[in-house]
PDB file of C-alpha atoms and ligand atoms in Angstrom:
ATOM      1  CA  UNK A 240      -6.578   7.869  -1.794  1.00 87.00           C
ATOM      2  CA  UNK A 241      -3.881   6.810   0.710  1.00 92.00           C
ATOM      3  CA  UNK A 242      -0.643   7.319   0.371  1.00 96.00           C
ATOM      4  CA  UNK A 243       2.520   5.789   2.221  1.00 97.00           C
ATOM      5  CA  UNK A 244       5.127   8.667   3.457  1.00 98.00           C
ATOM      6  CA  UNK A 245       8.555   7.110   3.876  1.00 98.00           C
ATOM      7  CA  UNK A 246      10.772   9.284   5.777  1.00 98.00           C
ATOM      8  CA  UNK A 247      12.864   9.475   8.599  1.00 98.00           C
ATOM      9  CA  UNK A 248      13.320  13.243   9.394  1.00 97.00           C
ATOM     10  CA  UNK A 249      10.874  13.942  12.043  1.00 97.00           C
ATOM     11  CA  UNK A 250      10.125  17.523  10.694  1.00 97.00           C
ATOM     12  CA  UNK A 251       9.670  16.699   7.273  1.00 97.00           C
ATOM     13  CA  UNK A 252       7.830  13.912   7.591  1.00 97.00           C
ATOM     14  CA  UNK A 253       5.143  15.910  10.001  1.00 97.00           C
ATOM     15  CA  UNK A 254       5.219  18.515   7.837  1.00 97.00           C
ATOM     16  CA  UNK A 255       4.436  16.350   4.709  1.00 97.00           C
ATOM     17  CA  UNK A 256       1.524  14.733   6.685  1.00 97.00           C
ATOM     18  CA  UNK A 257       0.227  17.585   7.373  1.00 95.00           C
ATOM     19  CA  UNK A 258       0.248  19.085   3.828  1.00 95.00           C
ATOM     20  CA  UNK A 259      -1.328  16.079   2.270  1.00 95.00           C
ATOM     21  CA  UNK A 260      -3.843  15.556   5.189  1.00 93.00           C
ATOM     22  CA  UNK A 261      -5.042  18.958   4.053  1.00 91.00           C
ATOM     23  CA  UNK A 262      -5.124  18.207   0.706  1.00 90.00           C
ATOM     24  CA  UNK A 263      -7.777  15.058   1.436  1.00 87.00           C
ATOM     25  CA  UNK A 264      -5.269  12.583   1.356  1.00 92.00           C
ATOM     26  CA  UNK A 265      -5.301   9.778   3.964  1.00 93.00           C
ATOM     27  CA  UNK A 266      -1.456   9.348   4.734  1.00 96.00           C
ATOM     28  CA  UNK A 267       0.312   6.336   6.890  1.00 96.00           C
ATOM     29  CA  UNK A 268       4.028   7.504   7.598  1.00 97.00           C
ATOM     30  CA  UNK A 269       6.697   5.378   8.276  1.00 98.00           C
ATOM     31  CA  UNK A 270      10.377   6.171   9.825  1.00 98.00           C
ATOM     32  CA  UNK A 271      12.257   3.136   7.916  1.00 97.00           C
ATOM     33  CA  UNK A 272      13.011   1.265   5.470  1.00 97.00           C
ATOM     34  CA  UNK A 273      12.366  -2.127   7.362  1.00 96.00           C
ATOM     35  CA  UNK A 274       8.511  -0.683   8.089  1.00 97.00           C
ATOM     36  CA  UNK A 275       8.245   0.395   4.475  1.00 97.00           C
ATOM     37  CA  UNK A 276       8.588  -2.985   3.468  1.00 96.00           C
ATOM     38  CA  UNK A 277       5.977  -4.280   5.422  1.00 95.00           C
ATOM     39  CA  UNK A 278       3.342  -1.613   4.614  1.00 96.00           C
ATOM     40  CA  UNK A 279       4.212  -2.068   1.024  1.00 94.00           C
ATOM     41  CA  UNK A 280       4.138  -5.016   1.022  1.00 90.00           C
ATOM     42  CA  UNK A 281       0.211  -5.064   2.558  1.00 86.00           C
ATOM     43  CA  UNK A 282      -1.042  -3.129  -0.923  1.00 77.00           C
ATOM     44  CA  UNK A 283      -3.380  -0.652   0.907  1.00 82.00           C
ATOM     45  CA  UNK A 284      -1.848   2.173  -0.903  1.00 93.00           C
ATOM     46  CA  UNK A 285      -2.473   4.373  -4.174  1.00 91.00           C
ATOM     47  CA  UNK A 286       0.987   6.223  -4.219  1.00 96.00           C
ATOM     48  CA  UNK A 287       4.174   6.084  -2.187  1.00 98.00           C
ATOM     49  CA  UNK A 288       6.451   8.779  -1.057  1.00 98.00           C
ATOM     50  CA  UNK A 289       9.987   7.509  -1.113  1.00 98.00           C
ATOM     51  CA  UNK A 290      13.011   9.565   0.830  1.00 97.00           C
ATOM     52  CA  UNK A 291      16.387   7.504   0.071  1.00 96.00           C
ATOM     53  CA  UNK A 292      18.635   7.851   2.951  1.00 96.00           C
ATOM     54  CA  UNK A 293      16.877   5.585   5.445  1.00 97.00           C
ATOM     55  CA  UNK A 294      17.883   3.508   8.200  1.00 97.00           C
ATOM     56  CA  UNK A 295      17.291  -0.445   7.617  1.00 97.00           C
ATOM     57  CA  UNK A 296      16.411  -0.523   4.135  1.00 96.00           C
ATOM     58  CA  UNK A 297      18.021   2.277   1.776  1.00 96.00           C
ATOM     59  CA  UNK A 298      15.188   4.150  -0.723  1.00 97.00           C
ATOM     60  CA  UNK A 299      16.534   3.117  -3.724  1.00 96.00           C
ATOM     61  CA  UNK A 300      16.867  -1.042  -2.559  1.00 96.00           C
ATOM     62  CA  UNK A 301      13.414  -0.449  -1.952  1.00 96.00           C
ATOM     63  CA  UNK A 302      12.528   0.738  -4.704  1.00 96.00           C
ATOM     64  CA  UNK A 303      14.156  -2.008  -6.769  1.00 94.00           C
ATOM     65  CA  UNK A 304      12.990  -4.382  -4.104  1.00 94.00           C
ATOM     66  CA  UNK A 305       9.445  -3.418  -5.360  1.00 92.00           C
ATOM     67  CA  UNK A 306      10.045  -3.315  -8.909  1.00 90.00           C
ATOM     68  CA  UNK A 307      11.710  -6.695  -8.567  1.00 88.00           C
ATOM     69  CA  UNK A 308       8.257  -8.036  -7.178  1.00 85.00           C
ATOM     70  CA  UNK A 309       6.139  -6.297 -10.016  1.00 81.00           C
ATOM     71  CA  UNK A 310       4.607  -3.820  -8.239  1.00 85.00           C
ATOM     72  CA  UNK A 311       3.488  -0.806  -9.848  1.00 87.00           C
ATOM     73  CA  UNK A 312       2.470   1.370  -7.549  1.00 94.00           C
ATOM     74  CA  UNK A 313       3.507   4.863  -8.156  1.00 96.00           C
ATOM     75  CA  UNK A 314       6.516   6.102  -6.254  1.00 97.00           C
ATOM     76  CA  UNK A 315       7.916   9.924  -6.148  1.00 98.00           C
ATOM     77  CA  UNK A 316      10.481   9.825  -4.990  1.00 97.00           C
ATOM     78  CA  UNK A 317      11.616  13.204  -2.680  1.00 97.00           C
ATOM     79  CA  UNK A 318      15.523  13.355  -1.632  1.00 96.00           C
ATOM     80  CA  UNK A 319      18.378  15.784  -1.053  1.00 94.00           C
ATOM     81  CA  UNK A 320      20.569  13.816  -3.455  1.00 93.00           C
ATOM     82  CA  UNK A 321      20.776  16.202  -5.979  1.00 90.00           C
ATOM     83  CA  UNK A 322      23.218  15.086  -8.593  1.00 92.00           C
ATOM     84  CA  UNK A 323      21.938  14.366 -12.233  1.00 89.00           C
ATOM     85  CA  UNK A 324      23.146  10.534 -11.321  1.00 92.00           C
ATOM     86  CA  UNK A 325      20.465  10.128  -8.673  1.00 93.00           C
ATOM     87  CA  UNK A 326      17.831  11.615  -9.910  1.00 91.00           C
ATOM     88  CA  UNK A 327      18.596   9.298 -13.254  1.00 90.00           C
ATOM     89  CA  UNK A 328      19.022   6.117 -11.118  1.00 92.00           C
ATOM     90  CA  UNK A 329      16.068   6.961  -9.375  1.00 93.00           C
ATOM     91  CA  UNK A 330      13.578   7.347 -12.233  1.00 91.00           C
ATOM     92  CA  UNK A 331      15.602   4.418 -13.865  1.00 89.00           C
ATOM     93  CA  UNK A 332      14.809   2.042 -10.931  1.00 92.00           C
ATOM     94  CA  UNK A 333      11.060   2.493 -11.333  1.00 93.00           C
ATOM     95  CA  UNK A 334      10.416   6.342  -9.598  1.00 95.00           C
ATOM     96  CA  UNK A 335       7.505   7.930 -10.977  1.00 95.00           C
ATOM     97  CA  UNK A 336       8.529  11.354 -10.147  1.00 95.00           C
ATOM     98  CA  UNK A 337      12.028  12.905  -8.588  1.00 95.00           C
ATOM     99  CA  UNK A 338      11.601  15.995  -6.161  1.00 95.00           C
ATOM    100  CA  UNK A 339      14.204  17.617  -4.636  1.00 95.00           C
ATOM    101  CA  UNK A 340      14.486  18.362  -1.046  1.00 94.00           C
ATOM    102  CA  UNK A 341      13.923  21.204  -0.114  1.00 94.00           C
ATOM    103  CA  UNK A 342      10.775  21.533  -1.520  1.00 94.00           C
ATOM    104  CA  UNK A 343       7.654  23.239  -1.563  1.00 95.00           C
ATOM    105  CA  UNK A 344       4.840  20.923   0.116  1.00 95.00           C
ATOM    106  CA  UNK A 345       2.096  23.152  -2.600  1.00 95.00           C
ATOM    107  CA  UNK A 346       4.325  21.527  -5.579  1.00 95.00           C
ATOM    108  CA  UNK A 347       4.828  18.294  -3.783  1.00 96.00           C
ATOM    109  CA  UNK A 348       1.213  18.180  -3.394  1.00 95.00           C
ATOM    110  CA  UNK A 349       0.842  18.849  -7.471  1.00 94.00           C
ATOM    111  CA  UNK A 350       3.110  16.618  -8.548  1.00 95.00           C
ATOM    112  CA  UNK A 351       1.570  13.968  -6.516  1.00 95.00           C
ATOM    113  CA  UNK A 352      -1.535  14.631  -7.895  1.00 92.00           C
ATOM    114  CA  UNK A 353       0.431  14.585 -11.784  1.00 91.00           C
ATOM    115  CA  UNK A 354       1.905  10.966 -10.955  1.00 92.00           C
ATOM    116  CA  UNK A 355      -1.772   9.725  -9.659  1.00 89.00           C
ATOM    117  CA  UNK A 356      -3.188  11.541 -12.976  1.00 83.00           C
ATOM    118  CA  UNK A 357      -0.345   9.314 -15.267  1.00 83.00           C
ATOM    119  CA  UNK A 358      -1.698   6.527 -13.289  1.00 81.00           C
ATOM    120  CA  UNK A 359      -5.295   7.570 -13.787  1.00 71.00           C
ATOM    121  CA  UNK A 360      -4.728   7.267 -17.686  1.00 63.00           C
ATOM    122  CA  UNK A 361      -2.769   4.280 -17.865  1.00 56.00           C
ATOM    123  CA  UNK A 362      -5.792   2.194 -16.009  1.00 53.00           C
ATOM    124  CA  UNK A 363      -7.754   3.777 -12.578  1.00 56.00           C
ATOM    125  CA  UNK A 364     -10.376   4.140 -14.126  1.00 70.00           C
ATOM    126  CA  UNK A 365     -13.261   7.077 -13.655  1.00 81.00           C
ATOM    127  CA  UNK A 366     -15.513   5.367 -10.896  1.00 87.00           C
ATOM    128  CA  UNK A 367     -19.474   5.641 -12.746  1.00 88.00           C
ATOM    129  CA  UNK A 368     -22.824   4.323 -11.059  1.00 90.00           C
ATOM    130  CA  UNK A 369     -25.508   5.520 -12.521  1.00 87.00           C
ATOM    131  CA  UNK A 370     -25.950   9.408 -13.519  1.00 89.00           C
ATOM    132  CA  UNK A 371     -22.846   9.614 -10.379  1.00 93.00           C
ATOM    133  CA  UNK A 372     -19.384   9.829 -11.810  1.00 91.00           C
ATOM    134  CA  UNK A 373     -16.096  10.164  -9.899  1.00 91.00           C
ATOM    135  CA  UNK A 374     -13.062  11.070 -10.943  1.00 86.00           C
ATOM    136  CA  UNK A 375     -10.055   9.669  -8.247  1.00 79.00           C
ATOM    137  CA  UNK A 376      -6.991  11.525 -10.172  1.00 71.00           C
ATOM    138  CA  UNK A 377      -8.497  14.588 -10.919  1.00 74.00           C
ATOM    139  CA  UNK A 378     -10.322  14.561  -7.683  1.00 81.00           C
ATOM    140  CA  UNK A 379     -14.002  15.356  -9.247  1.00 87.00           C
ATOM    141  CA  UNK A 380     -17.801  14.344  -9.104  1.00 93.00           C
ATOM    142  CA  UNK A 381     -20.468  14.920 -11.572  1.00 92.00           C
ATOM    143  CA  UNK A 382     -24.359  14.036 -10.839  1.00 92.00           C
ATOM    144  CA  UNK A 383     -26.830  14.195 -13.961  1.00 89.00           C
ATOM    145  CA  UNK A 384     -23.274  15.955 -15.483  1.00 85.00           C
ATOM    146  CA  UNK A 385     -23.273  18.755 -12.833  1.00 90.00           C
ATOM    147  CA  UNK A 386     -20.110  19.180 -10.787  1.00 91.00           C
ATOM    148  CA  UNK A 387     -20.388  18.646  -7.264  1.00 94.00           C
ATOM    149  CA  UNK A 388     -17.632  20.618  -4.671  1.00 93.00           C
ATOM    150  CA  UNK A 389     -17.267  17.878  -1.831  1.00 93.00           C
ATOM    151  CA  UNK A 390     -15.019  18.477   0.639  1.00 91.00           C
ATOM    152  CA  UNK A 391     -11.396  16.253   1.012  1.00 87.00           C
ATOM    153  CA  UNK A 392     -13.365  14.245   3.641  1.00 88.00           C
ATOM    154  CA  UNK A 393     -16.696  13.604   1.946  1.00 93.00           C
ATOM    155  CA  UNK A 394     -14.699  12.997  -1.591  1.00 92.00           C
ATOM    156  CA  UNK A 395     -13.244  10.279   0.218  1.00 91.00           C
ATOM    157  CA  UNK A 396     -16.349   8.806   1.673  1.00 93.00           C
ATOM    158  CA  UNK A 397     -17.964   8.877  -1.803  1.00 95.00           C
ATOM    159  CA  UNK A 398     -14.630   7.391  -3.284  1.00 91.00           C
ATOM    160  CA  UNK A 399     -14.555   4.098  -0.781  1.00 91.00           C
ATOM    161  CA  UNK A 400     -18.114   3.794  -1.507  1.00 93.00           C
ATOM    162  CA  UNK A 401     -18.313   4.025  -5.083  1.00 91.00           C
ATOM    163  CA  UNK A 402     -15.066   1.590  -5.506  1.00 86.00           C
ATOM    164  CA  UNK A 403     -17.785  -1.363  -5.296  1.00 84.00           C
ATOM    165  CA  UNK A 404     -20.769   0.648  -6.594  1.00 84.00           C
ATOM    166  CA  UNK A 405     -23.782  -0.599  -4.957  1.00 86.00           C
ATOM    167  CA  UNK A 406     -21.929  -3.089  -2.217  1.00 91.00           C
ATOM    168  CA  UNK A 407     -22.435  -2.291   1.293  1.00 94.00           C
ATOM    169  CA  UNK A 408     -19.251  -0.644   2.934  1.00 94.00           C
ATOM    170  CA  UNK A 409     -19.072  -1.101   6.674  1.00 93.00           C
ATOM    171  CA  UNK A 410     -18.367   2.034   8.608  1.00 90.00           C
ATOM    172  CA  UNK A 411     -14.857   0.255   9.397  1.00 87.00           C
ATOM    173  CA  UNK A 412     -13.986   0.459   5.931  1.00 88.00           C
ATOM    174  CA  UNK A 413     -14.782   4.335   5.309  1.00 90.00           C
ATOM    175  CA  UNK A 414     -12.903   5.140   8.367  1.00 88.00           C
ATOM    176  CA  UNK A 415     -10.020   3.833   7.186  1.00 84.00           C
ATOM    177  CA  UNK A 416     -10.481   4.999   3.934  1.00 83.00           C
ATOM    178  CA  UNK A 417     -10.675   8.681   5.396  1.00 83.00           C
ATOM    179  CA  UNK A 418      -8.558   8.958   8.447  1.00 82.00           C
ATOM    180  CA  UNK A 419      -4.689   7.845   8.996  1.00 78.00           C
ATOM    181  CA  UNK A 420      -3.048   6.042  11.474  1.00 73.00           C
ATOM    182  CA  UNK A 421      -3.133   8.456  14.861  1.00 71.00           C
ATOM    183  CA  UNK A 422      -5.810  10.249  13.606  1.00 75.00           C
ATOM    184  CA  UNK A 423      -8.704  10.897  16.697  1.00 72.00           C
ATOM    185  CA  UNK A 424     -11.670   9.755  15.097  1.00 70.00           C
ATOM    186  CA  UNK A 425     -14.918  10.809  16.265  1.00 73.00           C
ATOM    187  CA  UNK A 426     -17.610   8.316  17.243  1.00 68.00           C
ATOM    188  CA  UNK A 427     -20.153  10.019  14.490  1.00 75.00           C
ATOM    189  CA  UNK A 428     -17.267  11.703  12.460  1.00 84.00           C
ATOM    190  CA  UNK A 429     -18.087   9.632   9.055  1.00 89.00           C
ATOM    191  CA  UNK A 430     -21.856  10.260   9.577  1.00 90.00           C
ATOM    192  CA  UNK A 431     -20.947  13.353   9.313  1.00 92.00           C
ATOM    193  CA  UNK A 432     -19.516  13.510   6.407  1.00 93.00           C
ATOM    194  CA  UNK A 433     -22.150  10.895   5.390  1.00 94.00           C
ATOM    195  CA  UNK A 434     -24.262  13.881   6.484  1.00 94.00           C
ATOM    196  CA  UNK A 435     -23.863  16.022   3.775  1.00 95.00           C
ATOM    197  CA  UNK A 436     -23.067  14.112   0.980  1.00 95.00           C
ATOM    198  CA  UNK A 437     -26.507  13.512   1.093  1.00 95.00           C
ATOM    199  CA  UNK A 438     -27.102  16.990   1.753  1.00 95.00           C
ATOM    200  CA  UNK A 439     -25.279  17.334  -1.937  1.00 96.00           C
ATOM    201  CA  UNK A 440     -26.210  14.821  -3.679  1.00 95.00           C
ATOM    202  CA  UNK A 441     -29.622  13.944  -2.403  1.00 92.00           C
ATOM    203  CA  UNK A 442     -30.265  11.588   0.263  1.00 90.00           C
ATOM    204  CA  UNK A 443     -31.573   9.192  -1.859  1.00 91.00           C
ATOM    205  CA  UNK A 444     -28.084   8.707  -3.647  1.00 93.00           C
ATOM    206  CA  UNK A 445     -26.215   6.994  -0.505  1.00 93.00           C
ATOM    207  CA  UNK A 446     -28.517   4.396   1.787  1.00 93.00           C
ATOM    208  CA  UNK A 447     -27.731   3.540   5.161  1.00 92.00           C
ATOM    209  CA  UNK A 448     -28.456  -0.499   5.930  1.00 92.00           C
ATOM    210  CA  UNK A 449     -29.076  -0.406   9.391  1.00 90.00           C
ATOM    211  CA  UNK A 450     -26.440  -1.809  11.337  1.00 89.00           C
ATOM    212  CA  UNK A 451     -24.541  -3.045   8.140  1.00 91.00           C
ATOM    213  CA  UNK A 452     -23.144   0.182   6.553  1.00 93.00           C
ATOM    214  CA  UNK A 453     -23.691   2.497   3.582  1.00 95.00           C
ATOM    215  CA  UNK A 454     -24.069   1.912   0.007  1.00 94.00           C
ATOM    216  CA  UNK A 455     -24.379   3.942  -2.897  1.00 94.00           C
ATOM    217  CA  UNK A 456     -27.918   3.511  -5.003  1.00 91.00           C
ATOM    218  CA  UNK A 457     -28.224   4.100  -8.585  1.00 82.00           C
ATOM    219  CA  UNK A 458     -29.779   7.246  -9.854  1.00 74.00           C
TER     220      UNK A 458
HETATM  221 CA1  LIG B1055      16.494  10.552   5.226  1.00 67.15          CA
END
């Protein structure tokens, strides 16, 4: 799942990185409205993060900007503007979610989770192939039924994979899926995770076509 961060305090913004990063997110941050736009406007994410006082482009023309174009993506918004007014003109623009700064990054991280859940029920649906089901809200995976723990990283292999169940995904695509902008990548770092996803969920679950990519098989 990736997940635009639009904010222009420096700490914050590192700080929310950071929190959702750990939490298996991959995150793209941007400092400005005028950037916002553009990244929203490329579709490459599953949830945005919206502060409102930005420079360029104010949070809630944004919003509207996006609402205006018919885009749904979900948007919690996270401000200091405290008054009952905002936080009613902000859910009645389109926000998904209002959180109040300052806040805790464990219950920004929940209620993130809560507005991709909403989302999850109102259409993303649970990703099947086979006996493998994945769950993208709740952030689960059953094989033959039986829960399997995956780590943030290898949850988000498995999750760009089993999008097109059964397609070939280059390892382009599942780096971007796991790592954000800035991030060092390792030369091997999604075999690794490749590594032992196959380790849990047998190796004949994900197949490597040499010099092509990975795909999930049935089983
Ligand atoms: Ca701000």
């Amino acid at each position: 799942m990736r997940i635009l961060l639009i904010e222009d305090d420096s700490m914050i913004g590192k700080a929310v990185r950071e929190g959702l990063i750990r939490a298996g997110f991959a995150v793209d941050w941007v400092i400005d409205g005028r950037a916002a736009e553009l990244s929203l406007s490329s579709g490459a994410y599953d949830l945005a993060i919206l502060d409102l006082g930005l420079p360029k482009k104010d949070g809630m023309a944004l919003l509207a900007w996006l609402r205006r174009l018919g885009n749904q993506l979900p948007v919690l918004i996270a401000s200091a503007r405290d008054t009952v007014q905002d936080r009613i003109a902000g859910l009645g623009a389109g926000a998904d979610d209002y959180v109040l700064k300052p806040f805790d990054l464990d219950e920004l991280v929940a209620r993130v989770r809560a507005v991709l859940r909403r989302h999850a029920g109102s259409g993303t649906p649970l990703l099947t192939f086979g006996s493998l089901s994945l769950d993208p809200a709740r952030r689960s995976v059953t094989l033959r039924g039986h829960p399997v723990e995956l780590s943030a990283r290898e949850f988000a292999v498995l999750e760009a994979l089993m999008q097109r169940p059964g397609a070939v995904v280059s390892r382009r695509k599942l780096e971007e899926a796991v790592y954000s902008w800035g991030d060092e990548v390792g030369s091997n770092a999604v075999e690794v995770h490749l590594h032992y996803l196959r380790k849990k969920l047998g190796a004949a679950v994900i197949k490597n076509v040499r010099g092509v990519g990975y795909r999930v098989a049935e089983c």
